[in-house]
mmCIF file of C-alpha atoms in Angstrom:
data_model
loop_
_atom_site.group_PDB
_atom_site.id
_atom_site.type_symbol
_atom_site.label_atom_id
_atom_site.label_comp_id
_atom_site.label_asym_id
_atom_site.label_seq_id
_atom_site.Cartn_x
_atom_site.Cartn_y
_atom_site.Cartn_z
ATOM 1 C CA MET A 1 3.306 38.551 -96.029
ATOM 2 C CA ALA A 2 3.519 35.306 -93.132
ATOM 3 C CA ILE A 3 2.172 31.921 -94.510
ATOM 4 C CA VAL A 4 0.805 29.382 -92.237
ATOM 5 C CA SER A 5 2.971 26.771 -93.012
ATOM 6 C CA ILE A 6 1.266 22.952 -91.734
ATOM 7 C CA ILE A 7 3.962 19.949 -90.705
ATOM 8 C CA GLY A 8 1.848 16.759 -91.157
ATOM 9 C CA ALA A 9 -0.833 15.704 -94.088
ATOM 10 C CA GLY A 10 -2.347 13.094 -92.028
ATOM 11 C CA ARG A 11 -6.395 13.632 -90.836
ATOM 12 C CA ILE A 12 -6.058 17.286 -89.101
ATOM 13 C CA GLY A 13 -3.001 18.815 -91.366
ATOM 14 C CA THR A 14 -5.372 17.607 -94.573
ATOM 15 C CA ALA A 15 -8.130 18.878 -93.160
ATOM 16 C CA LEU A 16 -7.272 22.535 -92.148
ATOM 17 C CA ALA A 17 -5.171 23.020 -95.602
ATOM 18 C CA SER A 18 -8.126 21.901 -97.484
ATOM 19 C CA ARG A 19 -10.141 24.669 -95.246
ATOM 20 C CA ALA A 20 -7.474 26.925 -95.803
ATOM 21 C CA GLU A 21 -7.611 26.713 -99.625
ATOM 22 C CA ALA A 22 -11.244 26.957 -99.694
ATOM 23 C CA ALA A 23 -11.575 30.572 -97.551
ATOM 24 C CA GLY A 24 -8.425 31.866 -99.847
ATOM 25 C CA GLN A 25 -5.919 31.806 -96.673
ATOM 26 C CA PRO A 26 -2.374 31.795 -97.520
ATOM 27 C CA VAL A 27 -0.919 27.737 -96.547
ATOM 28 C CA ALA A 28 1.817 25.837 -97.191
ATOM 29 C CA LEU A 29 1.569 21.800 -96.660
ATOM 30 C CA ILE A 30 4.403 19.970 -95.881
ATOM 31 C CA THR A 31 4.776 16.296 -96.092
ATOM 32 C CA ARG A 32 7.480 13.685 -95.296
ATOM 33 C CA THR A 33 9.145 14.317 -98.184
ATOM 34 C CA GLU A 34 7.946 18.200 -99.662
ATOM 35 C CA GLY A 35 7.641 21.307 -98.522
ATOM 36 C CA TRP A 36 10.914 21.831 -96.070
ATOM 37 C CA ASP A 37 13.102 23.646 -97.944
ATOM 38 C CA ARG A 38 10.158 26.759 -97.823
ATOM 39 C CA LEU A 39 10.715 27.164 -93.728
ATOM 40 C CA SER A 40 13.722 29.022 -94.361
ATOM 41 C CA THR A 41 12.672 31.517 -96.630
ATOM 42 C CA ARG A 42 8.975 32.034 -94.950
ATOM 43 C CA GLU A 43 7.827 33.631 -91.677
ATOM 44 C CA GLY A 44 4.884 33.114 -89.632
ATOM 45 C CA PRO A 45 3.711 30.212 -87.403
ATOM 46 C CA ILE A 46 4.339 26.518 -88.502
ATOM 47 C CA LEU A 47 0.995 24.224 -86.926
ATOM 48 C CA VAL A 48 2.875 20.800 -85.842
ATOM 49 C CA ALA A 49 0.092 18.102 -86.937
ATOM 50 C CA VAL A 50 2.141 14.889 -86.781
ATOM 51 C CA ARG A 51 2.498 12.137 -84.337
ATOM 52 C CA ASN A 52 3.504 12.041 -81.109
ATOM 53 C CA ASP A 53 6.346 9.833 -81.760
ATOM 54 C CA GLY A 54 7.298 12.123 -85.126
ATOM 55 C CA LEU A 55 8.379 15.485 -83.078
ATOM 56 C CA ALA A 56 11.854 14.822 -82.445
ATOM 57 C CA ASP A 57 12.394 14.331 -86.024
ATOM 58 C CA VAL A 58 9.837 17.626 -87.015
ATOM 59 C CA VAL A 59 12.645 19.551 -84.972
ATOM 60 C CA ALA A 60 15.431 18.443 -85.899
ATOM 61 C CA ARG A 61 14.273 18.976 -89.766
ATOM 62 C CA THR A 62 13.073 22.864 -88.814
ATOM 63 C CA PRO A 63 16.113 25.287 -89.235
ATOM 64 C CA GLU A 64 16.774 26.767 -85.933
ATOM 65 C CA ALA A 65 15.540 29.840 -86.536
ATOM 66 C CA ARG A 66 12.208 28.590 -87.030
ATOM 67 C CA ARG A 67 12.109 26.661 -84.286
ATOM 68 C CA ALA A 68 10.315 29.232 -82.151
ATOM 69 C CA ASP A 69 7.680 29.418 -85.076
ATOM 70 C CA LEU A 70 6.684 25.932 -84.086
ATOM 71 C CA VAL A 71 3.405 25.589 -82.769
ATOM 72 C CA PHE A 72 2.661 21.787 -81.720
ATOM 73 C CA LEU A 73 -0.794 20.594 -81.561
ATOM 74 C CA GLN A 74 -0.584 17.156 -80.135
ATOM 75 C CA ASN A 75 -2.462 16.009 -76.974
ATOM 76 C CA GLY A 76 -0.930 13.843 -74.140
ATOM 77 C CA ALA A 77 1.417 15.173 -71.304
ATOM 78 C CA ILE A 78 4.270 16.594 -73.845
ATOM 79 C CA ARG A 79 5.964 19.246 -71.914
ATOM 80 C CA ASP A 80 8.461 17.051 -70.712
ATOM 81 C CA ARG A 81 9.043 15.478 -74.215
ATOM 82 C CA LEU A 82 9.375 19.348 -76.173
ATOM 83 C CA ALA A 83 12.028 19.745 -73.213
ATOM 84 C CA GLN A 84 13.763 17.016 -74.297
ATOM 85 C CA LEU A 85 13.778 18.178 -77.635
ATOM 86 C CA GLY A 86 14.743 21.863 -76.861
ATOM 87 C CA VAL A 87 11.731 23.515 -77.153
ATOM 88 C CA PRO A 88 10.199 24.157 -73.696
ATOM 89 C CA ASP A 89 8.924 27.366 -74.429
ATOM 90 C CA ALA A 90 6.763 26.649 -77.755
ATOM 91 C CA ASP A 91 4.063 27.153 -78.694
ATOM 92 C CA ARG A 92 0.981 24.504 -77.873
ATOM 93 C CA GLY A 93 -2.776 24.094 -79.525
ATOM 94 C CA LEU A 94 -5.463 22.026 -78.242
ATOM 95 C CA ILE A 95 -7.723 21.265 -81.039
ATOM 96 C CA TYR A 96 -11.553 20.435 -80.709
ATOM 97 C CA PHE A 97 -12.557 18.897 -83.064
ATOM 98 C CA LEU A 98 -12.377 15.909 -85.010
ATOM 99 C CA VAL A 99 -10.952 15.014 -88.240
ATOM 100 C CA ALA A 100 -12.380 10.608 -88.951
ATOM 101 C CA GLN A 101 -9.900 10.122 -91.097
ATOM 102 C CA ARG A 102 -7.957 11.537 -94.145
ATOM 103 C CA GLY A 103 -9.902 13.731 -96.159
ATOM 104 C CA GLY A 104 -12.798 13.404 -94.142
ATOM 105 C CA PRO A 105 -15.122 16.174 -93.182
ATOM 106 C CA VAL A 106 -14.224 18.481 -89.581
ATOM 107 C CA VAL A 107 -17.036 17.690 -87.039
ATOM 108 C CA GLY A 108 -17.326 19.311 -83.702
ATOM 109 C CA GLY A 109 -17.904 22.746 -83.167
ATOM 110 C CA GLN A 110 -16.144 23.937 -79.924
ATOM 111 C CA LYS A 111 -13.260 26.325 -79.440
ATOM 112 C CA SER A 112 -9.857 25.270 -79.625
ATOM 113 C CA VAL A 113 -6.750 26.463 -77.817
ATOM 114 C CA PHE A 114 -3.466 28.579 -78.694
ATOM 115 C CA THR A 115 -0.738 29.244 -76.037
ATOM 116 C CA GLY A 116 2.258 31.345 -77.061
ATOM 117 C CA ARG A 117 4.036 33.959 -79.273
ATOM 118 C CA HIS A 118 1.623 33.295 -82.801
ATOM 119 C CA ALA A 119 -1.307 32.493 -80.225
ATOM 120 C CA ALA A 120 -3.399 35.434 -81.355
ATOM 121 C CA MET A 121 -2.124 35.258 -85.315
ATOM 122 C CA VAL A 122 -3.685 31.222 -84.733
ATOM 123 C CA GLU A 123 -7.024 32.355 -83.997
ATOM 124 C CA HIS A 124 -7.673 34.807 -86.334
ATOM 125 C CA TRP A 125 -6.642 31.956 -88.835
ATOM 126 C CA PHE A 126 -8.697 29.790 -87.538
ATOM 127 C CA THR A 127 -11.522 32.004 -87.284
ATOM 128 C CA SER A 128 -10.980 32.620 -90.875
ATOM 129 C CA LEU A 129 -11.651 29.319 -91.811
ATOM 130 C CA GLY A 130 -14.609 29.055 -89.850
ATOM 131 C CA LEU A 131 -13.116 27.251 -86.512
ATOM 132 C CA ALA A 132 -13.885 28.612 -83.828
ATOM 133 C CA ALA A 133 -10.483 28.925 -81.566
ATOM 134 C CA GLU A 134 -9.154 31.598 -78.540
ATOM 135 C CA ALA A 135 -5.787 32.740 -77.758
ATOM 136 C CA VAL A 136 -5.127 31.864 -73.912
ATOM 137 C CA PRO A 137 -2.468 33.530 -71.807
ATOM 138 C CA ARG A 138 -0.235 30.180 -70.572
ATOM 139 C CA GLU A 139 -0.801 30.098 -67.556
ATOM 140 C CA ALA A 140 -4.901 29.498 -68.280
ATOM 141 C CA PHE A 141 -3.747 27.434 -70.740
ATOM 142 C CA ALA A 142 -2.370 24.462 -68.161
ATOM 143 C CA ASP A 143 -6.271 24.397 -67.734
ATOM 144 C CA TRP A 144 -6.892 23.129 -70.919
ATOM 145 C CA GLU A 145 -3.883 20.729 -71.613
ATOM 146 C CA TRP A 146 -5.411 18.815 -68.156
ATOM 147 C CA GLU A 147 -9.056 19.068 -69.948
ATOM 148 C CA LYS A 148 -7.834 17.666 -73.431
ATOM 149 C CA HIS A 149 -5.164 15.033 -72.151
ATOM 150 C CA VAL A 150 -7.985 13.352 -69.608
ATOM 151 C CA TRP A 151 -10.641 13.325 -72.246
ATOM 152 C CA ILE A 152 -7.783 10.885 -74.449
ATOM 153 C CA ALA A 153 -6.585 9.344 -72.265
ATOM 154 C CA ALA A 154 -9.312 8.276 -69.955
ATOM 155 C CA HIS A 155 -11.544 7.481 -73.564
ATOM 156 C CA GLY A 156 -8.404 6.180 -74.632
ATOM 157 C CA VAL A 157 -8.709 3.368 -72.371
ATOM 158 C CA LEU A 158 -12.596 3.324 -71.836
ATOM 159 C CA CYS A 159 -13.908 2.755 -75.553
ATOM 160 C CA PRO A 160 -11.704 -0.657 -75.826
ATOM 161 C CA ALA A 161 -12.446 -1.485 -72.503
ATOM 162 C CA LEU A 162 -16.068 -1.334 -72.615
ATOM 163 C CA ASP A 163 -16.527 -1.359 -76.731
ATOM 164 C CA ALA A 164 -17.804 1.853 -76.773
ATOM 165 C CA THR A 165 -18.209 4.748 -78.850
ATOM 166 C CA VAL A 166 -17.225 8.449 -76.693
ATOM 167 C CA GLY A 167 -20.739 9.476 -76.799
ATOM 168 C CA GLU A 168 -21.698 6.372 -74.626
ATOM 169 C CA ILE A 169 -19.028 6.662 -72.037
ATOM 170 C CA GLY A 170 -20.924 10.368 -71.707
ATOM 171 C CA THR A 171 -24.077 8.507 -71.222
ATOM 172 C CA THR A 172 -24.664 5.077 -70.559
ATOM 173 C CA HIS A 173 -20.411 4.491 -69.284
ATOM 174 C CA ARG A 174 -21.106 7.622 -66.935
ATOM 175 C CA GLY A 175 -19.868 6.603 -64.116
ATOM 176 C CA HIS A 176 -16.904 4.863 -64.976
ATOM 177 C CA LEU A 177 -15.828 7.880 -66.633
ATOM 178 C CA ASP A 178 -16.931 10.077 -62.905
ATOM 179 C CA THR A 179 -14.376 7.773 -60.570
ATOM 180 C CA LEU A 180 -11.491 7.232 -63.695
ATOM 181 C CA VAL A 181 -11.955 11.005 -63.317
ATOM 182 C CA GLU A 182 -12.127 11.667 -59.665
ATOM 183 C CA GLU A 183 -8.576 9.108 -58.996
ATOM 184 C CA TRP A 184 -6.833 11.228 -61.667
ATOM 185 C CA ALA A 185 -7.578 14.812 -60.013
ATOM 186 C CA ALA A 186 -4.923 14.227 -57.466
ATOM 187 C CA LEU A 187 -2.459 13.650 -59.810
ATOM 188 C CA GLY A 188 -3.509 17.173 -61.855
ATOM 189 C CA ILE A 189 -2.890 18.990 -58.522
ATOM 190 C CA ALA A 190 0.332 17.144 -57.465
ATOM 191 C CA GLU A 191 2.290 17.784 -60.910
ATOM 192 C CA TRP A 192 0.454 20.517 -62.821
ATOM 193 C CA ASN A 193 -0.960 22.603 -60.102
ATOM 194 C CA VAL A 194 -4.434 22.151 -62.300
ATOM 195 C CA ARG A 195 -7.844 22.150 -59.331
ATOM 196 C CA THR A 196 -10.612 21.928 -61.893
ATOM 197 C CA PRO A 197 -13.750 20.351 -59.806
ATOM 198 C CA PRO A 198 -14.001 16.698 -60.796
ATOM 199 C CA PRO A 199 -17.851 16.936 -61.156
ATOM 200 C CA ALA A 200 -17.249 20.307 -63.341
ATOM 201 C CA LEU A 201 -14.804 18.427 -65.915
ATOM 202 C CA VAL A 202 -16.367 15.652 -66.422
ATOM 203 C CA GLU A 203 -19.690 17.798 -67.439
ATOM 204 C CA ARG A 204 -17.041 18.997 -70.265
ATOM 205 C CA LEU A 205 -16.218 16.066 -71.363
ATOM 206 C CA VAL A 206 -19.016 14.771 -72.065
ATOM 207 C CA MET A 207 -20.066 17.972 -73.907
ATOM 208 C CA TYR A 208 -16.958 17.381 -76.280
ATOM 209 C CA SER A 209 -18.199 13.576 -76.730
ATOM 210 C CA ALA A 210 -21.551 14.294 -77.213
ATOM 211 C CA GLU A 211 -20.220 16.531 -80.740
ATOM 212 C CA ILE A 212 -18.229 13.285 -81.991
ATOM 213 C CA SER A 213 -20.817 10.923 -80.244
ATOM 214 C CA ASP A 214 -19.870 8.210 -82.791
ATOM 215 C CA TYR A 215 -16.030 8.386 -82.883
ATOM 216 C CA LYS A 216 -14.080 4.895 -81.002
ATOM 217 C CA PRO A 217 -10.629 6.080 -80.365
ATOM 218 C CA SER A 218 -7.891 3.147 -80.172
ATOM 219 C CA PHE A 219 -5.525 2.963 -77.147
ATOM 220 C CA LYS A 220 -2.137 4.521 -78.375
ATOM 221 C CA ALA A 221 0.744 6.824 -77.273
ATOM 222 C CA TYR A 222 0.898 5.189 -73.728
ATOM 223 C CA GLU A 223 4.443 7.406 -72.864
ATOM 224 C CA ASP A 224 2.275 10.858 -73.178
ATOM 225 C CA ARG A 225 -0.853 9.434 -72.621
ATOM 226 C CA ASN A 226 -2.213 7.287 -69.681
ATOM 227 C CA GLY A 227 1.138 5.988 -69.006
ATOM 228 C CA TRP A 228 1.950 9.561 -67.719
ATOM 229 C CA PHE A 229 -0.484 9.211 -65.571
ATOM 230 C CA ILE A 230 1.181 5.535 -63.940
ATOM 231 C CA ALA A 231 4.447 7.229 -63.332
ATOM 232 C CA VAL A 232 3.079 10.125 -61.825
ATOM 233 C CA ALA A 233 1.290 7.982 -59.369
ATOM 234 C CA ALA A 234 4.415 6.120 -58.419
ATOM 235 C CA LYS A 235 6.049 9.537 -58.433
ATOM 236 C CA HIS A 236 3.547 11.179 -55.647
ATOM 237 C CA GLY A 237 2.722 7.964 -54.745
ATOM 238 C CA LEU A 238 -0.551 8.198 -55.399
ATOM 239 C CA PRO A 239 -3.626 5.697 -56.102
ATOM 240 C CA ALA A 240 -3.824 4.255 -59.241
ATOM 241 C CA ASP A 241 -5.936 1.122 -58.897
ATOM 242 C CA ARG A 242 -8.483 1.925 -61.328
ATOM 243 C CA HIS A 243 -6.609 3.154 -63.989
ATOM 244 C CA VAL A 244 -4.450 0.236 -63.778
ATOM 245 C CA ALA A 245 -7.719 -2.335 -63.629
ATOM 246 C CA TRP A 246 -9.097 -1.001 -66.935
ATOM 247 C CA LEU A 247 -5.552 -0.779 -68.472
ATOM 248 C CA GLU A 248 -5.798 -4.541 -67.615
ATOM 249 C CA ARG A 249 -9.152 -4.951 -69.466
ATOM 250 C CA VAL A 250 -7.546 -3.405 -72.706
ATOM 251 C CA ASP A 251 -4.475 -5.913 -72.007
ATOM 252 C CA PRO A 252 -3.751 -7.971 -69.348
ATOM 253 C CA ALA A 253 0.178 -7.503 -70.391
ATOM 254 C CA LEU A 254 -0.246 -3.281 -69.498
ATOM 255 C CA GLY A 255 -1.938 -4.489 -66.506
ATOM 256 C CA ASP A 256 1.006 -5.730 -65.490
ATOM 257 C CA ARG A 257 3.405 -2.821 -67.278
ATOM 258 C CA ALA A 258 1.614 -0.634 -64.825
ATOM 259 C CA ARG A 259 1.854 -2.154 -61.264
ATOM 260 C CA ALA A 260 5.819 -3.155 -62.685
ATOM 261 C CA GLU A 261 6.169 0.508 -63.553
ATOM 262 C CA LEU A 262 4.369 1.464 -60.149
ATOM 263 C CA LYS A 263 6.598 -0.857 -58.048
ATOM 264 C CA THR A 264 9.713 0.020 -60.025
ATOM 265 C CA LEU A 265 8.863 3.867 -59.632
ATOM 266 C CA GLY A 266 8.462 3.299 -56.225
ATOM 267 C CA ARG A 267 4.708 3.062 -55.515
#
């Protein structure tokens, strides 16, 4: 019988493993130091729930014959990173719930989405844990990927800049979210051919934020999140002024870095 494995005993990995055990679903939790030997003797999807900077180590430690079973759950624009690691067509997933701290409860009930060879099995497994999920084709996944990428990058810069929660960004500060998403819309078209109208996208972002309204994310994972928008703006010669201004409010050095990258990359 195929057993769902989870690499990463952080907030998401621990929460999923705990729910699986409570639901009587087979699961194998793999930590930094334990459980890696199980991968060579089992079948089934391997959910990767580690930070973006840990992906190279995960791929390297996974037996080559099992790398096609990896399902990456990370936020941000990780397409190029996965290609560089030799798994460009890997299964992907986007989690639409929050676990604020390790051992904490799952908050939010929007549908998580998955694509790839194991997507249907992962959807069934999530549903058995009481978590809404859907398997989608690769071409449809791009729209979800863009939505979650915009959500994490926008709130990652706006929340610390304004000292606000995601719920407050969607209410008190919604105008700032509107203008940032509008600036980024051209980047989605240019790089991923995603054409979700900004007003409709903002509605979706605000809906998700309302379910986890007290969450206040920190600014992190620059290369795969906000830095991606700067690089793409430079690549295509598109505006980045609003985004750079928010980066500068978080940290003046970030604004300087973004301007330097825009200049170096040609914009």
